[in-house]
Amino acid sequence: MKRQDEENVDIIQETENETIDVNNSAEEKGRKFKKKKGESDEEKKDGKTKGEEVKEKKDKKEKRNRKKLHITWSKNIKTLRNGSYSVLVSVVVIAVVILLNMIVGQLPVKYTQFDISIGKLYTIGDETINTLKNLDKDITIYHVVQTSNEDSTIEKLLEQYKENSKHIKVVKKDPVVYPNFTAKYSDGQISENSLIVECGERSKVIDYSSIYETSVDYSTYQQSVTGFDGEGQITSAISYVTSDSLPVVYYVEGHNEVSIPESLKDRIEKANVELKSLSLLTAEVPEDAAGLLLNSPESDYSKEEAEKVIAYLENGGRVMMITDYVGKEMPNYQSILAAYGVEVTDGVVVETDKNHYVQMPYYLVPNIGSSDVTEGMTGGSQYVLLSGCQGFTASENVRDTLNISQILTTSDGAYVKSNPKEMTTYEKEEGDAEGPFFVGAAISETVNAGDATAENAEAETAGNSETENADTEDSATEETKETRLVCFASSSILEESFNNTVSDGNYSLYTKSLNWLMDTDESATVSIASKSMQTQYLTVTAAKGVLFAIILCFLLPVVCLIVGGVICFRRKRK
């Protein structure tokens, strides 16, 4: 019975378990069904939303595309507008630049180009400008050169000549294209980049080799260019072809005179002045003489020779006269100066002012006075260096018709050592003549050139009526001339070494003096020095040398120490 009960309990338990499993299974199926149904409903709901979303996305995409298209179109329009504006501005700027270039191209070179070359190679000086301003004849300058082989320096210089005169015309001639062109101007071969200056029937060839000056270093046998003489040669050629006659200057010989250096002689001849020798002992002053050069004779002139020079001056002659201390009396030679109000002291000038000498007290750096001769040299622009000068003083009784211009003067403290060969000190001693002195002068006087002619006419017409003699005399005295005399107290003005020391100051003064002497109504000379392409010398007087030494050796180091000390002190305080 008990067993039966247990079995019934088991059966009941199993039945309950099965019922529970069935219920669980039914519930599970119900849940799954509901889940599937919910998912189906959700899918339907989601399907509708996705469709709308797809449509919305499509609409948005279309909107974005339209927006992008609008933006792109706007950008294209803006880019096109900006591009057109840029192109228009570029066209305007290019047009303005072209217009400005055309305008600037018509301006003179002197306003558009700046000469920064050593020695101002491309710039013409005042003498050349004055020569060009006075031109009244047409001149053609032929530049003989092949295309692309032109010397740029010569080309730029020729542009300066063209722009300063409407009478100047520059024409290039290619010797390959025109092989026979130069034959009518020269029998020889004309080198490339040479110039031919022509005016009417007159012409002059400027060979390329004469435009550039060269020197040879014999230690290395190397040739180098030392100077550019383009302006001097061209201006000289212009003066030559426009002059009807060239002046002839005679240099007197026979007294062991100081010779003219070749470099200075070339410069004189470049001024279209012909040099010839003359012996006053055997000949009179020639009628064609435009001037005389008396270059410091070692022995005295004879009285007759001095009288010939004085007579030449009295008739409107032109003379450049140089003296030197030679240790003996020269009364006849000095009488020429005495006739024109200049007395010569016996001895050598010594300076006490350190601003007026270099190295030694008798190496004088005189003051340059203002005159027609020294134009452009005053105000410290150039210096003159002379050695062993005699002192000039004006005579007490100078006739009123004389005009004496002291172009070179010493300081007030200068004095003359009367016996320099036995000099033991540079200090002033008893008997030394006190200054100031002048060591260079330009003297002029207006004279009646017909006075002597009237006397000759009277002698030749002896026997004629007194009325005819009077008429001849009156007509003779109507003609007037101007006597000109330049004198220097030392022949060192001719020395090339002294000239180089003062950067061509001596030769500039000499050639300016010669130009002043030769300047007449019939002819005018101009001589322009070549432009150095070497290092220029600095002329420093004794006083300036002391000043520079004090500044460089004392003041500058002291200033540096003070500044350095102040800087160190400030840094330590920080």
Coordinates of C-alpha atoms in Angstrom, one line a residue:
M1 CA 0.0 0.0 0.0
K2 CA 2.8 2.3 0.9
R3 CA 4.6 1.3 -2.3
Q4 CA 1.4 2.0 -4.2
D5 CA 1.2 5.4 -2.6
E6 CA 4.7 6.3 -3.5
E7 CA 4.2 5.3 -7.1
N8 CA 1.1 7.4 -7.2
V9 CA 3.0 10.3 -5.8
D10 CA 5.7 9.9 -8.5
I11 CA 3.0 9.6 -11.2
I12 CA 1.4 12.8 -9.9
Q13 CA 4.8 14.5 -9.7
E14 CA 5.6 13.5 -13.3
T15 CA 2.2 14.6 -14.5
E16 CA 2.7 18.0 -12.8
N17 CA 6.2 18.3 -14.3
E18 CA 4.8 17.5 -17.7
T19 CA 2.1 20.0 -17.2
I20 CA 4.6 22.7 -16.3
D21 CA 6.8 21.8 -19.3
V22 CA 3.7 22.1 -21.5
N23 CA 2.7 25.4 -20.0
N24 CA 6.3 26.6 -20.3
S25 CA 6.4 25.5 -23.9
A26 CA 3.1 27.2 -24.6
E27 CA 4.2 30.4 -23.0
E28 CA 7.5 30.2 -24.9
K29 CA 5.6 29.8 -28.1
G30 CA 3.3 32.7 -27.2
R31 CA 6.3 34.9 -26.5
K32 CA 8.0 33.9 -29.7
F33 CA 4.8 34.6 -31.6
K34 CA 4.3 38.0 -29.9
K35 CA 7.9 38.7 -30.6
K36 CA 7.6 37.8 -34.2
K37 CA 4.4 39.8 -34.5
G38 CA 6.0 42.8 -32.8
E39 CA 9.0 42.5 -35.0
S40 CA 6.7 42.3 -38.0
D41 CA 4.8 45.4 -36.9
E42 CA 8.0 47.2 -36.1
E43 CA 9.4 46.2 -39.5
K44 CA 6.3 47.6 -41.2
K45 CA 6.7 50.7 -39.1
D46 CA 10.4 50.9 -39.9
G47 CA 9.9 50.2 -43.5
K48 CA 7.7 53.2 -43.8
T49 CA 10.2 55.4 -42.0
K50 CA 13.1 54.2 -44.1
G51 CA 11.2 55.0 -47.2
E52 CA 10.5 58.4 -46.0
E53 CA 14.1 58.7 -44.9
V54 CA 15.2 57.6 -48.3
K55 CA 13.0 60.2 -49.9
E56 CA 14.2 62.8 -47.4
K57 CA 17.8 61.8 -48.1
K58 CA 17.1 62.0 -51.8
D59 CA 15.6 65.4 -51.4
K60 CA 18.5 66.6 -49.2
K61 CA 20.9 65.2 -51.7
E62 CA 19.2 67.1 -54.5
K63 CA 19.2 70.2 -52.3
R64 CA 22.9 69.8 -51.6
N65 CA 23.6 69.3 -55.3
R66 CA 21.6 72.3 -56.2
K67 CA 23.4 74.3 -53.5
K68 CA 26.7 73.0 -54.6
L69 CA 25.9 73.9 -58.2
H70 CA 24.8 77.4 -57.1
I71 CA 28.0 77.8 -55.1
T72 CA 30.1 76.5 -57.9
W73 CA 28.4 78.9 -60.4
S74 CA 28.8 81.8 -58.0
K75 CA 32.4 80.9 -57.5
N76 CA 32.9 80.7 -61.3
I77 CA 31.2 84.0 -61.7
K78 CA 33.3 85.6 -59.0
T79 CA 36.5 84.0 -60.3
L80 CA 35.7 85.2 -63.8
R81 CA 35.0 88.6 -62.5
N82 CA 38.2 88.7 -60.4
G83 CA 40.2 87.2 -63.4
S84 CA 38.8 89.8 -65.7
Y85 CA 39.7 92.6 -63.2
S86 CA 43.2 91.2 -62.8
V87 CA 43.6 90.9 -66.6
L88 CA 42.4 94.5 -67.0
V89 CA 44.7 95.8 -64.2
S90 CA 47.6 93.8 -65.7
V91 CA 47.0 95.3 -69.2
V92 CA 46.8 98.8 -67.7
V93 CA 50.0 98.3 -65.7
I94 CA 51.8 96.9 -68.7
A95 CA 50.6 99.8 -70.8
V96 CA 51.8 102.4 -68.2
V97 CA 55.2 100.7 -67.9
I98 CA 55.6 100.7 -71.7
L99 CA 54.5 104.4 -71.8
L100 CA 57.0 105.3 -69.0
N101 CA 59.8 103.4 -70.7
M102 CA 59.0 105.3 -73.9
I103 CA 59.1 108.6 -72.0
V104 CA 62.2 107.7 -70.1
G105 CA 63.8 106.5 -73.3
Q106 CA 63.5 110.0 -74.7
L107 CA 65.1 111.7 -71.7
P108 CA 68.8 112.6 -71.8
V109 CA 71.2 109.9 -70.5
K110 CA 72.5 112.3 -67.9
Y111 CA 69.0 112.1 -66.2
T112 CA 68.6 108.4 -66.5
Q113 CA 72.0 107.0 -65.9
F114 CA 74.5 107.7 -63.1
D115 CA 78.2 107.5 -63.5
I116 CA 79.6 105.6 -60.6
S117 CA 82.8 104.5 -62.5
I118 CA 86.3 105.3 -61.2
G119 CA 87.3 108.7 -62.5
K120 CA 83.8 109.4 -63.9
L121 CA 84.7 107.9 -67.3
Y122 CA 81.3 108.5 -68.8
T123 CA 80.9 112.1 -67.6
I124 CA 82.2 115.1 -69.7
G125 CA 83.6 118.1 -67.9
D126 CA 82.9 121.8 -68.0
E127 CA 85.5 122.6 -70.6
T128 CA 83.9 120.1 -73.0
I129 CA 80.4 121.3 -72.3
N130 CA 81.5 124.9 -73.0
T131 CA 83.1 123.8 -76.2
L132 CA 79.9 122.0 -77.3
K133 CA 77.7 125.0 -76.4
N134 CA 79.9 127.3 -78.6
L135 CA 79.6 124.9 -81.7
D136 CA 78.1 126.5 -84.7
K137 CA 79.2 123.8 -87.2
D138 CA 77.8 120.3 -87.8
I139 CA 80.1 117.5 -86.8
T140 CA 79.9 113.8 -87.5
I141 CA 81.6 111.3 -85.3
Y142 CA 82.0 107.9 -87.0
H143 CA 82.4 104.9 -84.7
V144 CA 84.3 102.3 -86.6
V145 CA 83.2 99.0 -85.1
Q146 CA 81.5 95.7 -85.9
T147 CA 78.1 95.1 -84.5
S148 CA 78.2 93.6 -80.9
N149 CA 81.9 94.5 -80.6
E150 CA 81.3 98.0 -79.3
D151 CA 83.2 99.4 -76.3
S152 CA 80.5 100.3 -73.8
T153 CA 82.6 103.1 -72.3
I154 CA 83.1 104.8 -75.6
E155 CA 79.4 104.4 -76.5
K156 CA 78.2 106.0 -73.2
L157 CA 80.7 108.8 -73.7
L158 CA 79.5 109.5 -77.2
E159 CA 75.9 109.7 -75.9
Q160 CA 77.0 112.6 -73.6
Y161 CA 78.4 114.5 -76.7
K162 CA 75.1 113.9 -78.6
E163 CA 72.9 115.2 -75.8
N164 CA 75.0 118.3 -75.1
S165 CA 74.9 119.6 -78.7
K166 CA 72.5 119.4 -81.6
H167 CA 75.5 119.8 -83.9
I168 CA 76.9 116.4 -83.0
K169 CA 75.9 113.3 -84.9
V170 CA 77.2 109.8 -84.1
V171 CA 77.2 107.2 -86.9
K172 CA 78.4 103.6 -86.6
K173 CA 80.4 102.1 -89.5
D174 CA 80.9 98.4 -89.6
P175 CA 84.3 97.8 -91.4
V176 CA 83.0 94.5 -92.7
V177 CA 80.0 96.1 -94.3
Y178 CA 82.0 99.1 -95.4
P179 CA 85.5 97.9 -96.0
N180 CA 86.7 101.0 -98.0
F181 CA 85.1 103.6 -95.7
T182 CA 88.2 104.5 -93.7
A183 CA 90.5 104.7 -96.8
K184 CA 89.7 108.4 -97.4
Y185 CA 90.6 109.3 -93.8
S186 CA 93.8 107.3 -93.3
D187 CA 96.3 105.5 -95.5
G188 CA 97.0 102.9 -92.7
Q189 CA 94.8 100.4 -90.9
I190 CA 92.3 101.9 -88.4
S191 CA 91.7 99.6 -85.5
E192 CA 88.3 98.6 -84.3
N193 CA 86.5 101.0 -81.9
S194 CA 88.4 103.9 -83.4
L195 CA 86.7 107.2 -84.0
I196 CA 86.7 109.6 -87.0
V197 CA 85.7 113.2 -86.3
E198 CA 84.6 115.1 -89.4
C199 CA 83.5 118.7 -90.0
G200 CA 83.3 119.8 -93.6
E201 CA 86.6 119.1 -95.3
R202 CA 88.5 118.6 -92.1
S203 CA 88.7 115.4 -90.3
K204 CA 90.8 113.7 -87.6
V205 CA 91.2 110.0 -86.7
I206 CA 91.3 109.0 -83.0
D207 CA 92.8 105.5 -82.9
Y208 CA 91.5 103.2 -80.3
S209 CA 95.1 102.8 -78.9
S210 CA 95.2 106.5 -78.0
I211 CA 91.9 106.4 -76.1
Y212 CA 93.2 104.1 -73.4
E213 CA 96.6 104.7 -71.7
T214 CA 98.6 101.6 -70.7
S215 CA 101.7 100.8 -68.8
V216 CA 104.0 97.8 -68.5
D217 CA 105.2 96.2 -65.2
Y218 CA 108.7 95.1 -66.3
S219 CA 109.0 92.8 -63.2
T220 CA 106.1 90.7 -64.5
Y221 CA 105.9 92.0 -68.1
Q222 CA 102.2 92.5 -67.6
Q223 CA 100.4 95.3 -69.4
S224 CA 97.6 97.2 -67.5
V225 CA 95.3 100.0 -68.4
T226 CA 96.1 103.1 -66.4
G227 CA 93.9 105.8 -67.9
F228 CA 91.0 106.7 -70.2
D229 CA 91.5 109.6 -72.5
G230 CA 88.3 109.4 -74.5
E231 CA 87.0 112.9 -73.6
G232 CA 90.3 114.6 -74.1
Q233 CA 90.8 113.0 -77.5
I234 CA 87.3 113.7 -78.8
T235 CA 87.1 117.3 -77.6
S236 CA 90.6 117.9 -79.0
A237 CA 89.4 116.5 -82.4
I238 CA 86.3 118.7 -82.3
S239 CA 88.5 121.7 -81.7
Y240 CA 90.8 120.7 -84.5
V241 CA 88.2 120.2 -87.2
T242 CA 86.3 123.4 -86.3
S243 CA 89.4 125.6 -86.2
D244 CA 90.5 127.5 -89.3
S245 CA 94.1 127.7 -88.1
L246 CA 96.1 126.1 -85.3
P247 CA 98.3 128.1 -83.0
V248 CA 102.1 127.6 -83.0
V249 CA 104.0 127.9 -79.8
Y250 CA 107.8 128.2 -79.7
Y251 CA 109.9 127.0 -76.8
V252 CA 113.2 128.8 -76.5
E253 CA 116.4 126.8 -76.5
G254 CA 120.1 127.5 -76.1
H255 CA 120.5 128.1 -72.4
N256 CA 120.2 124.5 -71.1
E257 CA 116.5 125.0 -70.4
V258 CA 114.4 122.4 -68.5
S259 CA 112.8 120.1 -71.1
I260 CA 109.1 119.5 -71.3
P261 CA 108.2 115.8 -70.3
E262 CA 106.6 113.8 -73.1
S263 CA 103.4 113.3 -71.1
L264 CA 103.0 117.1 -70.9
K265 CA 104.0 117.6 -74.5
D266 CA 101.4 115.1 -75.6
R267 CA 98.8 117.1 -73.6
I268 CA 99.9 120.3 -75.2
E269 CA 99.7 118.9 -78.7
K270 CA 96.3 117.3 -77.8
A271 CA 95.1 120.9 -77.3
N272 CA 95.9 121.4 -81.0
V273 CA 98.9 123.5 -80.2
E274 CA 101.9 123.0 -82.4
L275 CA 105.3 123.1 -80.6
K276 CA 108.4 124.3 -82.3
S277 CA 111.9 125.2 -81.1
L278 CA 113.4 128.7 -81.3
S279 CA 116.8 130.2 -80.8
L280 CA 116.5 133.9 -79.9
L281 CA 120.3 134.3 -80.4
T282 CA 120.0 133.7 -84.1
A283 CA 116.4 134.6 -85.0
E284 CA 113.6 137.0 -84.2
V285 CA 110.3 135.9 -82.8
P286 CA 108.4 134.5 -85.8
E287 CA 105.3 136.3 -87.0
D288 CA 103.2 133.1 -86.7
A289 CA 104.1 132.7 -83.0
A290 CA 101.0 132.4 -80.8
G291 CA 103.2 132.2 -77.7
L292 CA 106.6 131.6 -76.2
L293 CA 107.7 129.1 -73.6
L294 CA 110.7 130.2 -71.5
N295 CA 111.4 127.1 -69.4
S296 CA 113.9 128.0 -66.6
P297 CA 117.3 128.5 -68.4
E298 CA 120.4 127.4 -66.4
S299 CA 122.4 130.3 -67.9
D300 CA 121.3 133.9 -68.3
Y301 CA 119.9 135.4 -71.5
S302 CA 121.8 138.0 -73.4
K303 CA 120.5 141.5 -73.3
E304 CA 119.4 141.3 -76.9
E305 CA 117.5 138.1 -76.3
A306 CA 115.7 139.6 -73.4
E307 CA 114.8 142.7 -75.4
K308 CA 113.3 140.5 -78.2
V309 CA 111.0 138.9 -75.7
I310 CA 110.0 142.2 -74.2
A311 CA 109.4 143.7 -77.6
Y312 CA 107.2 140.7 -78.5
L313 CA 105.2 141.2 -75.3
E314 CA 104.8 144.9 -75.9
N315 CA 103.1 144.1 -79.2
G316 CA 100.5 141.9 -77.6
G317 CA 102.5 138.7 -77.3
R318 CA 101.9 135.7 -75.0
V319 CA 104.6 134.2 -72.8
M320 CA 104.8 131.5 -70.2
M321 CA 107.9 132.0 -68.1
I322 CA 109.4 129.7 -65.4
T323 CA 112.3 130.5 -63.1
D324 CA 114.5 128.5 -60.8
Y325 CA 117.1 129.2 -58.2
V326 CA 120.4 128.3 -59.9
G327 CA 122.9 129.9 -57.5
K328 CA 123.9 132.8 -59.8
E329 CA 122.5 136.1 -61.0
M330 CA 120.2 136.2 -64.0
P331 CA 119.7 139.9 -64.5
N332 CA 118.7 139.8 -68.2
Y333 CA 116.2 136.9 -67.8
Q334 CA 114.7 138.5 -64.8
S335 CA 114.4 141.9 -66.5
I336 CA 111.5 140.4 -68.6
L337 CA 109.5 139.9 -65.4
A338 CA 110.7 143.3 -64.0
A339 CA 109.2 145.0 -67.1
Y340 CA 105.8 143.6 -66.0
G341 CA 106.0 144.5 -62.4
V342 CA 107.4 141.3 -60.8
E343 CA 110.6 141.2 -58.7
V344 CA 112.4 137.9 -58.0
T345 CA 114.0 137.3 -54.6
D346 CA 117.4 135.6 -54.5
G347 CA 116.9 132.3 -52.7
V348 CA 114.4 129.6 -51.9
V349 CA 111.1 130.0 -50.1
V350 CA 110.7 128.1 -46.8
E351 CA 107.3 127.7 -45.2
T352 CA 106.5 127.8 -41.5
D353 CA 102.8 127.0 -41.7
K354 CA 102.3 123.3 -41.7
N355 CA 99.2 123.7 -43.8
H356 CA 101.3 124.9 -46.7
Y357 CA 104.1 122.3 -47.0
V358 CA 104.5 118.5 -47.3
Q359 CA 107.3 116.6 -45.6
M360 CA 109.9 119.3 -45.9
P361 CA 109.3 123.1 -45.5
Y362 CA 110.5 123.8 -49.0
Y363 CA 107.9 121.4 -50.6
L364 CA 105.3 124.0 -50.9
V365 CA 101.5 123.6 -51.2
P366 CA 100.6 127.2 -52.0
N367 CA 97.2 128.8 -51.9
I368 CA 95.4 128.8 -55.3
G369 CA 93.9 132.2 -55.9
S370 CA 90.7 132.8 -57.9
S371 CA 91.2 133.9 -61.5
D372 CA 90.4 133.0 -65.0
V373 CA 93.4 130.7 -65.1
T374 CA 92.6 128.7 -62.0
E375 CA 88.9 128.3 -62.6
G376 CA 87.7 125.0 -61.1
M377 CA 90.8 124.5 -59.0
T378 CA 90.0 126.7 -55.9
G379 CA 88.4 125.7 -52.7
G380 CA 90.6 122.7 -52.0
S381 CA 89.3 120.8 -55.1
Q382 CA 92.9 120.5 -56.3
Y383 CA 96.4 121.1 -55.0
V384 CA 99.7 122.3 -56.5
L385 CA 103.1 121.0 -55.3
L386 CA 106.2 123.0 -55.9
S387 CA 109.8 122.6 -54.7
G388 CA 112.7 125.1 -54.4
C389 CA 110.6 128.1 -55.3
Q390 CA 111.9 131.5 -55.7
G391 CA 109.7 134.2 -54.2
F392 CA 107.9 136.8 -56.4
T393 CA 107.0 140.2 -55.1
A394 CA 105.2 143.1 -56.9
S395 CA 107.3 146.1 -57.8
E396 CA 106.7 149.3 -56.0
N397 CA 105.9 151.3 -59.0
V398 CA 103.6 149.2 -61.2
R399 CA 102.0 151.0 -64.1
D400 CA 98.2 151.3 -64.0
T401 CA 97.7 149.4 -67.2
L402 CA 99.1 146.1 -65.7
N403 CA 96.7 143.6 -64.2
I404 CA 98.7 141.2 -61.9
S405 CA 96.7 138.3 -60.6
Q406 CA 98.6 136.3 -57.9
I407 CA 97.4 132.7 -58.7
L408 CA 99.8 130.9 -56.2
T409 CA 100.6 132.4 -52.9
T410 CA 102.5 131.4 -49.7
S411 CA 101.4 131.9 -46.1
D412 CA 102.3 135.1 -44.2
G413 CA 105.0 133.2 -42.3
A414 CA 107.0 132.2 -45.3
Y415 CA 110.5 133.5 -45.8
V416 CA 113.4 133.1 -48.2
K417 CA 116.7 131.4 -47.5
S418 CA 119.2 133.4 -49.5
N419 CA 121.8 130.8 -49.7
P420 CA 120.0 127.4 -49.6
K421 CA 123.1 125.3 -50.5
E422 CA 124.8 126.3 -47.2
M423 CA 121.6 126.2 -45.2
T424 CA 122.0 124.6 -41.8
T425 CA 118.6 125.2 -40.3
Y426 CA 115.0 125.7 -41.5
E427 CA 114.5 128.4 -38.8
K428 CA 114.4 132.0 -39.9
E429 CA 117.7 133.7 -39.6
E430 CA 118.8 137.3 -39.8
G431 CA 118.9 138.5 -43.4
D432 CA 116.2 136.1 -44.6
A433 CA 113.6 138.0 -46.6
E434 CA 110.1 137.9 -45.0
G435 CA 107.0 136.9 -46.9
P436 CA 104.3 136.6 -47.9
F437 CA 105.3 135.9 -51.5
F438 CA 103.5 134.7 -54.6
V439 CA 105.0 131.8 -56.7
G440 CA 102.7 132.0 -59.6
A441 CA 101.0 135.0 -61.4
A442 CA 99.0 135.8 -64.5
I443 CA 99.6 139.2 -65.9
S444 CA 97.7 141.0 -68.6
E445 CA 97.8 144.4 -70.3
T446 CA 95.9 146.0 -73.1
V447 CA 98.3 147.6 -75.6
N448 CA 98.1 149.5 -78.9
A449 CA 99.6 147.0 -81.3
G450 CA 99.8 149.8 -83.9
D451 CA 102.4 151.9 -82.1
A452 CA 105.3 150.0 -83.6
T453 CA 103.5 149.7 -86.9
A454 CA 103.0 153.4 -87.0
E455 CA 106.7 154.0 -86.6
N456 CA 107.5 151.6 -89.4
A457 CA 104.8 153.1 -91.6
E458 CA 106.2 156.6 -91.0
A459 CA 109.6 155.5 -92.0
E460 CA 108.4 153.7 -95.1
T461 CA 106.2 156.7 -96.2
A462 CA 108.9 159.3 -95.8
G463 CA 108.3 162.0 -98.4
N464 CA 104.5 161.6 -98.3
S465 CA 102.4 164.4 -97.0
E466 CA 102.0 164.9 -93.3
T467 CA 98.2 164.3 -93.7
E468 CA 98.9 160.8 -95.1
N469 CA 101.3 160.0 -92.2
A470 CA 98.7 161.2 -89.7
D471 CA 96.1 159.0 -91.3
T472 CA 98.4 156.0 -91.3
E473 CA 99.3 156.6 -87.6
D474 CA 95.6 157.0 -86.6
S475 CA 94.6 153.8 -88.3
A476 CA 97.5 151.9 -86.8
T477 CA 96.8 153.0 -83.3
E478 CA 93.2 151.9 -83.6
E479 CA 94.2 148.2 -83.3
T480 CA 94.5 147.0 -79.8
K481 CA 95.8 143.6 -78.4
E482 CA 96.1 142.1 -75.0
T483 CA 99.5 141.1 -73.7
R484 CA 99.5 138.0 -71.4
L485 CA 102.2 136.6 -69.3
V486 CA 102.2 133.7 -66.9
C487 CA 105.1 133.1 -64.6
F488 CA 105.9 130.3 -62.1
A489 CA 108.7 130.3 -59.6
S490 CA 109.8 126.7 -59.9
S491 CA 110.3 124.2 -62.8
S492 CA 109.0 121.4 -60.5
I493 CA 105.6 122.2 -62.0
L494 CA 106.8 120.3 -65.1
E495 CA 108.0 117.2 -63.2
E496 CA 105.7 114.2 -63.6
S497 CA 106.4 112.8 -60.0
F498 CA 105.2 116.1 -58.4
N499 CA 102.2 116.1 -60.7
N500 CA 101.3 112.5 -59.7
T501 CA 101.6 113.4 -56.0
V502 CA 98.8 116.0 -56.3
S503 CA 96.6 113.9 -58.7
D504 CA 97.4 116.0 -61.8
G505 CA 97.1 119.3 -60.1
N506 CA 100.4 120.7 -61.5
Y507 CA 99.6 119.8 -65.1
S508 CA 96.1 121.0 -64.8
L509 CA 97.3 124.4 -63.8
Y510 CA 100.0 124.4 -66.5
T511 CA 97.5 123.5 -69.3
K512 CA 94.9 125.9 -68.0
S513 CA 97.5 128.7 -68.1
L514 CA 98.5 127.7 -71.6
N515 CA 94.8 127.8 -72.7
W516 CA 94.4 131.2 -71.1
L517 CA 97.5 132.4 -73.0
M518 CA 96.3 131.0 -76.4
D519 CA 92.7 132.2 -76.0
T520 CA 92.2 134.9 -78.7
D521 CA 89.4 135.9 -81.0
E522 CA 90.9 133.9 -83.8
S523 CA 91.5 130.6 -81.9
A524 CA 90.9 128.9 -78.6
T525 CA 92.6 125.8 -77.2
V526 CA 91.3 123.2 -74.8
S527 CA 93.3 120.4 -73.3
I528 CA 91.6 117.8 -71.1
A529 CA 93.6 115.4 -69.0
S530 CA 93.1 111.7 -69.3
K531 CA 91.1 110.1 -66.5
S532 CA 93.1 107.9 -64.2
M533 CA 91.9 104.3 -63.7
Q534 CA 94.5 103.7 -61.0
T535 CA 94.5 104.5 -57.3
Q536 CA 94.3 108.3 -56.6
Y537 CA 96.9 109.8 -54.2
L538 CA 95.8 111.7 -51.2
T539 CA 97.7 115.0 -50.6
V540 CA 98.2 115.5 -46.9
T541 CA 100.0 118.5 -45.5
A542 CA 102.2 118.4 -42.5
A543 CA 99.5 119.9 -40.3
K544 CA 96.8 117.4 -41.5
G545 CA 99.3 114.6 -40.9
V546 CA 99.7 115.6 -37.3
L547 CA 96.0 115.9 -36.8
F548 CA 95.3 112.5 -38.3
A549 CA 98.1 111.0 -36.1
I550 CA 96.5 112.5 -32.9
I551 CA 93.0 111.3 -33.9
L552 CA 94.1 107.7 -34.8
C553 CA 96.8 107.1 -32.3
F554 CA 95.4 108.9 -29.2
L555 CA 91.8 110.1 -29.4
L556 CA 90.3 107.0 -31.0
P557 CA 91.9 104.5 -28.6
V558 CA 90.8 106.7 -25.6
V559 CA 87.2 106.9 -26.9
C560 CA 87.2 103.1 -27.3
L561 CA 88.4 102.6 -23.8
I562 CA 85.9 105.0 -22.3
V563 CA 83.0 103.4 -24.2
G564 CA 84.2 99.9 -23.3
G565 CA 84.5 100.9 -19.6
V566 CA 81.0 102.3 -19.5
I567 CA 79.5 99.2 -21.1
C568 CA 81.3 96.9 -18.6
F569 CA 80.2 99.0 -15.7
R570 CA 76.6 98.9 -16.7
R571 CA 76.7 95.1 -17.2
K572 CA 78.2 94.5 -13.8
R573 CA 75.4 96.6 -12.1
K574 CA 72.8 94.5 -13.8

